[in-house]
CSV table of C-alpha atoms and ligand atoms in Angstrom, one decimal:
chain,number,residue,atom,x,y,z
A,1,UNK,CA,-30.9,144.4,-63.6
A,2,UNK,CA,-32.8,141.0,-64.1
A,3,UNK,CA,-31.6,138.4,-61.8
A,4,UNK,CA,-31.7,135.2,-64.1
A,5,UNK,CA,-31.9,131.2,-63.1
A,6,UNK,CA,-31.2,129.5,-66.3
A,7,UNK,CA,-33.0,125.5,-66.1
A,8,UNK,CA,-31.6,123.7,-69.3
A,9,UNK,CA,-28.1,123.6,-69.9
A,10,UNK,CA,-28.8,122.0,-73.7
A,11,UNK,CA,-28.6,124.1,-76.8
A,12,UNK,CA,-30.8,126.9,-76.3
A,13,UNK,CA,-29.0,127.1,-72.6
A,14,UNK,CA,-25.7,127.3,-73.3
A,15,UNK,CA,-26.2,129.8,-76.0
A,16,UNK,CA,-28.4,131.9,-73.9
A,17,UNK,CA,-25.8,131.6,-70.9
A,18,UNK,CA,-23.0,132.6,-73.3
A,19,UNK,CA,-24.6,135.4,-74.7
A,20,UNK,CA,-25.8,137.0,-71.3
A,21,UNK,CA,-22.1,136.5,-70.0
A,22,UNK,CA,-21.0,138.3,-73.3
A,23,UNK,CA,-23.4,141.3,-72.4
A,24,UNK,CA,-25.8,140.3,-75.3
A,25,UNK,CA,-28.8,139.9,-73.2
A,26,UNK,CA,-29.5,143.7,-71.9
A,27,UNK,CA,-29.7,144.2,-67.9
A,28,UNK,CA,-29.2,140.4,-67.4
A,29,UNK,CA,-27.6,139.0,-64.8
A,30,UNK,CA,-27.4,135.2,-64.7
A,31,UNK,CA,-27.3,133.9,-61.1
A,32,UNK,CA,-28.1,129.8,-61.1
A,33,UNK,CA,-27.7,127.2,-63.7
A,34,UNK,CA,-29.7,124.2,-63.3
A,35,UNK,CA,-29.4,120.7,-65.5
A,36,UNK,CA,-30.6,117.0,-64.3
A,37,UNK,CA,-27.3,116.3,-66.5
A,38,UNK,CA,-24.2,117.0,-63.7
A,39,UNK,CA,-21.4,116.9,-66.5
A,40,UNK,CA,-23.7,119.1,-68.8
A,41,UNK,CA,-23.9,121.5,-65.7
A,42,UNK,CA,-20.4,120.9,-64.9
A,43,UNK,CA,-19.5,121.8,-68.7
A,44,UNK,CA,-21.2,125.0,-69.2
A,45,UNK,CA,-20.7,126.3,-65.5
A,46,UNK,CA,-16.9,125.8,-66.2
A,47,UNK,CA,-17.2,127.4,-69.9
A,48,UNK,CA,-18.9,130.6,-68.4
A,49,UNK,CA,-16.4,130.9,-65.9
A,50,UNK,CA,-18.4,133.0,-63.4
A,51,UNK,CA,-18.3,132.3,-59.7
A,52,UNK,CA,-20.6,134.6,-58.8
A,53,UNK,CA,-23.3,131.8,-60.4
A,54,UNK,CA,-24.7,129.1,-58.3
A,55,UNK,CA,-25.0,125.6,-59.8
A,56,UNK,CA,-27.5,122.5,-58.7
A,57,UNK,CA,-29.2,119.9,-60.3
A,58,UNK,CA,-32.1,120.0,-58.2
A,59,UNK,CA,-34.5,122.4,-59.9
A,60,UNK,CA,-36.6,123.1,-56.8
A,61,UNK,CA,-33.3,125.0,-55.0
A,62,UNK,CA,-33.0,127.2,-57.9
A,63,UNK,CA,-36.6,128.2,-57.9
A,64,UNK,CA,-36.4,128.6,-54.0
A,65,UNK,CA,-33.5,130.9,-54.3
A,66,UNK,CA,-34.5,134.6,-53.3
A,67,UNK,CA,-31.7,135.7,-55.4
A,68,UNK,CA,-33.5,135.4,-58.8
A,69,UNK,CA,-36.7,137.1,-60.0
A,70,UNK,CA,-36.5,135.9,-63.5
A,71,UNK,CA,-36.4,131.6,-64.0
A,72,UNK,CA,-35.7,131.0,-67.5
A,73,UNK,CA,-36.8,127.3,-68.6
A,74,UNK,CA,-34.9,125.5,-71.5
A,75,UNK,CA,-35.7,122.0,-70.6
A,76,UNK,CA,-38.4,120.2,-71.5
A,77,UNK,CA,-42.0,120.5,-71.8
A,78,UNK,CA,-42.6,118.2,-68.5
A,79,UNK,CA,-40.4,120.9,-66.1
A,80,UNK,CA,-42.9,123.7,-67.9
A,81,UNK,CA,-45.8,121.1,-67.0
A,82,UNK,CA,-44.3,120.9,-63.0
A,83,UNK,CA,-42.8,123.7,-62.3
A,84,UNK,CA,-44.0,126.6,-63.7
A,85,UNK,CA,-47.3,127.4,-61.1
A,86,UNK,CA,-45.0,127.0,-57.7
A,87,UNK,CA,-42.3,129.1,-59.8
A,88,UNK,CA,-44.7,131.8,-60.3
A,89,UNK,CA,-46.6,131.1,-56.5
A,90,UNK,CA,-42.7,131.9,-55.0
A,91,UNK,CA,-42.8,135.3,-57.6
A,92,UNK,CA,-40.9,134.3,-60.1
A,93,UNK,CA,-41.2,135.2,-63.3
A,94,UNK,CA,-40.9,132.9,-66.4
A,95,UNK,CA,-39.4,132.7,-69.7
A,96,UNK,CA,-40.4,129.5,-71.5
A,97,UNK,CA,-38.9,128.0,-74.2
A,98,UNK,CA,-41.0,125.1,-74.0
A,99,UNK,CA,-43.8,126.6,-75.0
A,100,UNK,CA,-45.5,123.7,-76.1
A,101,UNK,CA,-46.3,122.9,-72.6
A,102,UNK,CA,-49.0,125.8,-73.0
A,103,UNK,CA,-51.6,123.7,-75.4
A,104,UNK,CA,-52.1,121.8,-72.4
A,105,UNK,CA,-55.2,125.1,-71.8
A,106,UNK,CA,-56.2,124.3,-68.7
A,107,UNK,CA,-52.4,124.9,-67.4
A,108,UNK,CA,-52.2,128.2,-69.6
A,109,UNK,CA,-55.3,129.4,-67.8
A,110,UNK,CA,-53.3,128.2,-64.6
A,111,UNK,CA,-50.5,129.5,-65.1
A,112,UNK,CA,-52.0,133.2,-66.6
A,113,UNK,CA,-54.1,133.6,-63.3
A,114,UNK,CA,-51.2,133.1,-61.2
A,115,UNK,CA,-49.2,135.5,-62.9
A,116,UNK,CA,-51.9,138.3,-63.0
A,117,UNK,CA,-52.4,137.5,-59.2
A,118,UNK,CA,-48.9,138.3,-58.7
A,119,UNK,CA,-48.4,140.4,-60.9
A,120,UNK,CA,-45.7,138.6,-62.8
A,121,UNK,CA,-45.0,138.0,-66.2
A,122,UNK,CA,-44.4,135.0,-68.7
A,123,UNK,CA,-42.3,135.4,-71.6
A,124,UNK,CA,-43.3,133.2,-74.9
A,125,UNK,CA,-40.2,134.3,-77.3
A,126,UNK,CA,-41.0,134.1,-81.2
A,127,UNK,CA,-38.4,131.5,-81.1
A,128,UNK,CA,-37.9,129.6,-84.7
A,129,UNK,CA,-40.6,131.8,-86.9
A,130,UNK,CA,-41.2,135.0,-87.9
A,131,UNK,CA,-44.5,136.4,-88.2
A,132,UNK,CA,-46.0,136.7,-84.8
A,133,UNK,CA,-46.0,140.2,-84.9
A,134,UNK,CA,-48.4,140.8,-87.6
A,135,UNK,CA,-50.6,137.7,-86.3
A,136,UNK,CA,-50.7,139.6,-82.5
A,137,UNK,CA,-51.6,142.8,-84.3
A,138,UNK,CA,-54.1,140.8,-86.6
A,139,UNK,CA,-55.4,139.4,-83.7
A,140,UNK,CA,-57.9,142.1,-82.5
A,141,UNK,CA,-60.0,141.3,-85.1
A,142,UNK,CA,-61.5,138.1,-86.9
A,143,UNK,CA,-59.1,135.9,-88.3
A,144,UNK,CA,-60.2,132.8,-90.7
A,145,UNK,CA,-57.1,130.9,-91.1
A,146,UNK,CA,-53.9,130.2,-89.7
A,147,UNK,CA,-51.6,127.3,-90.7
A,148,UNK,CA,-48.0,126.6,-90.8
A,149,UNK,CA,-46.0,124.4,-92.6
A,150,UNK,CA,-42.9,123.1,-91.3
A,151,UNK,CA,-40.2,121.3,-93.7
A,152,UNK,CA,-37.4,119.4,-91.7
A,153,UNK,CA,-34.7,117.1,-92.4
A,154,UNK,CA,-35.9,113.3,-91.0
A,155,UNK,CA,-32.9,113.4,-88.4
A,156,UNK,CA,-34.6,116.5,-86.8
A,157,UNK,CA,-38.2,114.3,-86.4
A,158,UNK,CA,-36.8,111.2,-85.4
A,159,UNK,CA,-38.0,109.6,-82.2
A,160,UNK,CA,-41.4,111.8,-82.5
A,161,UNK,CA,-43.9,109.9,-80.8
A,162,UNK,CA,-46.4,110.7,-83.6
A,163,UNK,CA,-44.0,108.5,-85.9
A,164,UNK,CA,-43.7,105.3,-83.3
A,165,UNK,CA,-46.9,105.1,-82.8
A,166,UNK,CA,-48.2,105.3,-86.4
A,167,UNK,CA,-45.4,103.3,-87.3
A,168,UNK,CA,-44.1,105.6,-90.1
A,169,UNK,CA,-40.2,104.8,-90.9
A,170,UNK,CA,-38.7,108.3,-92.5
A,171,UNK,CA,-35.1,106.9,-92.6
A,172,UNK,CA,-34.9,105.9,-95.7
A,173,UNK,CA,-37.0,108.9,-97.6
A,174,UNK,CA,-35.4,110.0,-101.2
A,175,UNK,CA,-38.1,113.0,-101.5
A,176,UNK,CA,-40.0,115.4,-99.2
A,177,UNK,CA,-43.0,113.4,-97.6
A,178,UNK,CA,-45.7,114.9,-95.5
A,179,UNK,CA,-45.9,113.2,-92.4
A,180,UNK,CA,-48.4,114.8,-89.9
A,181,UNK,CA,-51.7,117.5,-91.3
A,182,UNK,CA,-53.8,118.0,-88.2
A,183,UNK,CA,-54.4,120.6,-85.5
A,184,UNK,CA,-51.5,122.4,-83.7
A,185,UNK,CA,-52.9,120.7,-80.6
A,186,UNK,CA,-52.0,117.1,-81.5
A,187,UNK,CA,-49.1,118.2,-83.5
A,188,UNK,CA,-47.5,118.9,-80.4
A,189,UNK,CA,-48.0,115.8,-79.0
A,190,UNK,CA,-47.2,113.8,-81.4
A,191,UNK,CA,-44.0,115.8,-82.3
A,192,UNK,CA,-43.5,117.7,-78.6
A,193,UNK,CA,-40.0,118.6,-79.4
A,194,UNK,CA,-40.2,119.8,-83.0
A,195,UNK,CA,-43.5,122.3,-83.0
A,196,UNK,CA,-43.0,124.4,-80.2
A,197,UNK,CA,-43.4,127.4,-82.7
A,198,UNK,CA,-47.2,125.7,-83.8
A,199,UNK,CA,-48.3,126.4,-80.4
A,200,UNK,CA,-46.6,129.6,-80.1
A,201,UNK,CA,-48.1,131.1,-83.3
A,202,UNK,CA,-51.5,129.2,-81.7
A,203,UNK,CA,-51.3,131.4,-78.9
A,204,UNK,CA,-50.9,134.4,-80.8
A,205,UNK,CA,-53.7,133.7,-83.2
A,206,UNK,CA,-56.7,131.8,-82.8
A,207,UNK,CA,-55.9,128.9,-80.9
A,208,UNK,CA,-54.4,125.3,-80.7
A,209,UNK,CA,-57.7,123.8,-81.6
A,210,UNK,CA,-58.0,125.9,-85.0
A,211,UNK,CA,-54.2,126.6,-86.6
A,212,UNK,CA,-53.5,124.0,-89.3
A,213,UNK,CA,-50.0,122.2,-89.0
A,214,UNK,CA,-48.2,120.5,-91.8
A,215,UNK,CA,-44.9,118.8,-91.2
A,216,UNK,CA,-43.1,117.7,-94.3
A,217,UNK,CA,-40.1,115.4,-94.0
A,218,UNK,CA,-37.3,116.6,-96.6
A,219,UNK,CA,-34.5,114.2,-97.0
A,220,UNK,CA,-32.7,117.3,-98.4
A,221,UNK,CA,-33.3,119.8,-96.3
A,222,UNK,CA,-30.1,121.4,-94.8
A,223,UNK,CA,-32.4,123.6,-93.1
A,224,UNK,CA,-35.7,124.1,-91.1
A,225,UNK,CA,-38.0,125.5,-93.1
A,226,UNK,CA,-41.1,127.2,-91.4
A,227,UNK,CA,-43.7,128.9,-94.1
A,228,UNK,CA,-47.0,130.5,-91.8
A,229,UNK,CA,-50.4,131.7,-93.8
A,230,UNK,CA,-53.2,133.5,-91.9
A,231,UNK,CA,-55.8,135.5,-93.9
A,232,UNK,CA,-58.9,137.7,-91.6
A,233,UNK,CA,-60.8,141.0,-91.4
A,234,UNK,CA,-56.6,143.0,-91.5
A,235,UNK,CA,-55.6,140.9,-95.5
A,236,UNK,CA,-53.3,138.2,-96.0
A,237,UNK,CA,-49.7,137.4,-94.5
A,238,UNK,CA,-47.1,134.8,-95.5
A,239,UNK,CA,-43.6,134.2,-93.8
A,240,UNK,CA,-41.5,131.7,-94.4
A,241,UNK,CA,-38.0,131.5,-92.8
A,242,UNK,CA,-34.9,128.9,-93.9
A,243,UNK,CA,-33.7,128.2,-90.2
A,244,UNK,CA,-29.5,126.9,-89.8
A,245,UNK,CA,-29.6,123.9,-87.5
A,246,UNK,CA,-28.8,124.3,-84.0
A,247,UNK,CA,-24.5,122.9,-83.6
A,248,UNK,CA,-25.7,120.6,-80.6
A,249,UNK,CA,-29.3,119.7,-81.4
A,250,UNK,CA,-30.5,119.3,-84.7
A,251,UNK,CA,-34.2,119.4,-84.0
A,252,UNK,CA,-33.2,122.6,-82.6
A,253,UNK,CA,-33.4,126.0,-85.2
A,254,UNK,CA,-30.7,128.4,-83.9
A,255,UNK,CA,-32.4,131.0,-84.1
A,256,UNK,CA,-34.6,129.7,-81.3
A,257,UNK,CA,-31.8,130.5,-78.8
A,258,UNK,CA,-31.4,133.8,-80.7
A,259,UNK,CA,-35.1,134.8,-79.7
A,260,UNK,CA,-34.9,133.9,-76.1
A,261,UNK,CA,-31.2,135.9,-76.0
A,262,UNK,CA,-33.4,138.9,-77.9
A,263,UNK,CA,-36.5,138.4,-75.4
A,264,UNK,CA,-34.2,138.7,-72.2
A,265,UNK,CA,-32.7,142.1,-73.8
A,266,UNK,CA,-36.0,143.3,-74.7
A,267,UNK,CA,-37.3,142.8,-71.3
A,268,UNK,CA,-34.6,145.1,-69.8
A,269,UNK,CA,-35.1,147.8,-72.2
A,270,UNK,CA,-37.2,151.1,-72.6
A,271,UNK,CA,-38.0,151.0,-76.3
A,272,UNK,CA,-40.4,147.5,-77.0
A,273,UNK,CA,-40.0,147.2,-80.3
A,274,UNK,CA,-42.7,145.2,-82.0
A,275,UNK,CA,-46.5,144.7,-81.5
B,301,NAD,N1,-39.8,127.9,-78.7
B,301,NAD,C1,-39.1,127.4,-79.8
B,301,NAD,O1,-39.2,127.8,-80.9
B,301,NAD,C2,-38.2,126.2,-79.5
B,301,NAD,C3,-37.3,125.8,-80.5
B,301,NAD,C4,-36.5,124.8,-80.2
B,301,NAD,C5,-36.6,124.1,-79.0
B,301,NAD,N2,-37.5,124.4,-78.1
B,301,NAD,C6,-37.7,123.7,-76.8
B,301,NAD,O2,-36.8,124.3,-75.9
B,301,NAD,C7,-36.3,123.2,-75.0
B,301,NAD,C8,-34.8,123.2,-74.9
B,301,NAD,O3,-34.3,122.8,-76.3
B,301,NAD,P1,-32.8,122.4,-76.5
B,301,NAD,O4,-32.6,122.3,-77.9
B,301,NAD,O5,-31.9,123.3,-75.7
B,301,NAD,O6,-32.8,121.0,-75.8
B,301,NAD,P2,-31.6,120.1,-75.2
B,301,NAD,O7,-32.1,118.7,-75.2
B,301,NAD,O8,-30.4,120.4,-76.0
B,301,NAD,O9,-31.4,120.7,-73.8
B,301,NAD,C9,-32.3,120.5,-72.8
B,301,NAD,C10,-31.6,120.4,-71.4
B,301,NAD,O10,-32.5,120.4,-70.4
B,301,NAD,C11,-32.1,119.4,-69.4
B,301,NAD,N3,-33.2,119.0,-68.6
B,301,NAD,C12,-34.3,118.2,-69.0
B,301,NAD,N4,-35.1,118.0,-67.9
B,301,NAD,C13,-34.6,118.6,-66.9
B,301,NAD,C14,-35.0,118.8,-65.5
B,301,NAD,N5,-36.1,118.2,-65.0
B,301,NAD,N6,-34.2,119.5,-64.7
B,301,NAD,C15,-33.1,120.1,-65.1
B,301,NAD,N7,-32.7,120.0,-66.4
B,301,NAD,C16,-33.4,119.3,-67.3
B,301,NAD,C17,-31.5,118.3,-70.2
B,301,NAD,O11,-30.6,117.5,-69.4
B,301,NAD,C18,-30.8,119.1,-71.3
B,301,NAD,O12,-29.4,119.4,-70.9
B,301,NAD,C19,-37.0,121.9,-75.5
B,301,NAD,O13,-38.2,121.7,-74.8
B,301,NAD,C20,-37.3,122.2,-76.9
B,301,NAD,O14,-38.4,121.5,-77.4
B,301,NAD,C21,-38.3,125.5,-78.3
């Protein structure tokens, strides 16, 4: 049985909370929820309905707490940024939503040496794409190119720092616009909440410094759209995957939640599926 602290009581929390109560989540057991938010705690703690589960919104008790061994983060990029190497020093291991937080390379290196130290592990689900498999398998030998597009209503971008600061008003769009071509390493700052799944794919392939990101603002788009490329020494591979919004937070693909609930339950089982 995994012993799970849940950080994040947002979208992708609640749905992953929900679906471990509802046995969805394998050998999962979740024993803290944590949220800066006290009536966003409040709310889900209630929903779930387990007393068994502690609550705080003081993330440093729930990674203190000897009853965990597994700290799943659903937050924000920064709590992956300041928590994650004294989560892993008090043995913890991690599953990160945020993975974003890993272009920063000199953290991933951090965080990767602490972990094989301690022998721990750190869980990057596939979250909103599909593909990585193929990509990790592709991996062991030279790939060329890597790039993924991303097509997303405006409301899902807004408030991207990348748009503020370059001053780029997508309100009022009447037809798909690309707003951001560049490397998946600035993509994710300039849109940290939106390409988590760049720096994912990054990770699994060839890098933050060399995958290709294109974000395209569709005012039509009812959907997330993410379409990756990569061609190398194994042939060619395309995805592309029409994600439903997330209910309660639109630059959030539901599926995201789906892959962290899918993560947890493959972590507790014997067959591992999957490259
Ligand atoms: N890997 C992927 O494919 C993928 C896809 C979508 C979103 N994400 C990322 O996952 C994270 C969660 O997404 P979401 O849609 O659930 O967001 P959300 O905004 O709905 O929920 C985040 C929750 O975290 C809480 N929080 C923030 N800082 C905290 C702190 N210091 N301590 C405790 N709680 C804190 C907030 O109060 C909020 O309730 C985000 O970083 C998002 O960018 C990843």
């Amino acid at each position: 049985m995994i012993h799970a602290g849940l950080i994040g009581c947002g979208a992708i929390g609640s749905t992953l909370a929900k679906a471990i109560k509802e046995g969805k989540a394998g050998q999962t057991k979740l024993d803290y929820l944590c949220d800066i938010e006290k009536e966003l705690l409040d709310t889900l703690y209630d929903e779930i309905g387990d007393e068994t589960i502690e609550k705080t919104t003081d993330i440093l008790e729930l990674i203190e707490s000897p009853r965990i061994d597994l700290i799943i983060e659903a937050a924000s990029r920064e709590v992956v940024t300041k928590y994650a190497p004294s989560a892993l020093k008090k043995g913890k291991n991690l599953m990160l939503m945020s993975v974003g937080a890993l272009a920063d390379t000199k953290l991933c290196n951090e965080v990767n040496n602490i972990a094989l130290e301690k022998n721990l592990k750190i869980y990057l689900p596939s979250g909103a794409i599909c593909g990585l498999d193929g990509i990790k398998a592709a991996s062991i030998e030279k790939i060329d190119h890597v790039e993924i597009i991303s097509t997303k209503n405006p409301r899902s971008l807004i408030g991207a720092p990348y748009l503020l600061v370059n001053d780029i008003d997508i309100s009022k769009l009447e037809k798909p616009e690309t707003v951001f071509t560049g490397k998946a390493k600035d993509a994710i700052n300039g849109f940290p909440k939106n390409v988590n799944v760049a720096v994912a794919l990054s990770l699994a392939g060839i890098g933050v410094e060399k995958t290709h990101v294109k974000i395209v603002a569709d005012p039509n788009a009812t959907k997330t759209r993410h379409e990756i490329r990569a061609i190398g020494d194994f042939g060619e591979l395309v995805t592309k995957i029409d994600n439903y919004l997330h209910p309660e937070n639109p630059k959030t693909s539901y599926i995201a939640a789906l892959a962290g609930v899918r993560t947890l339950k493959k972590i507790s089982e014997p067959i591992q599926i999957g490259t």
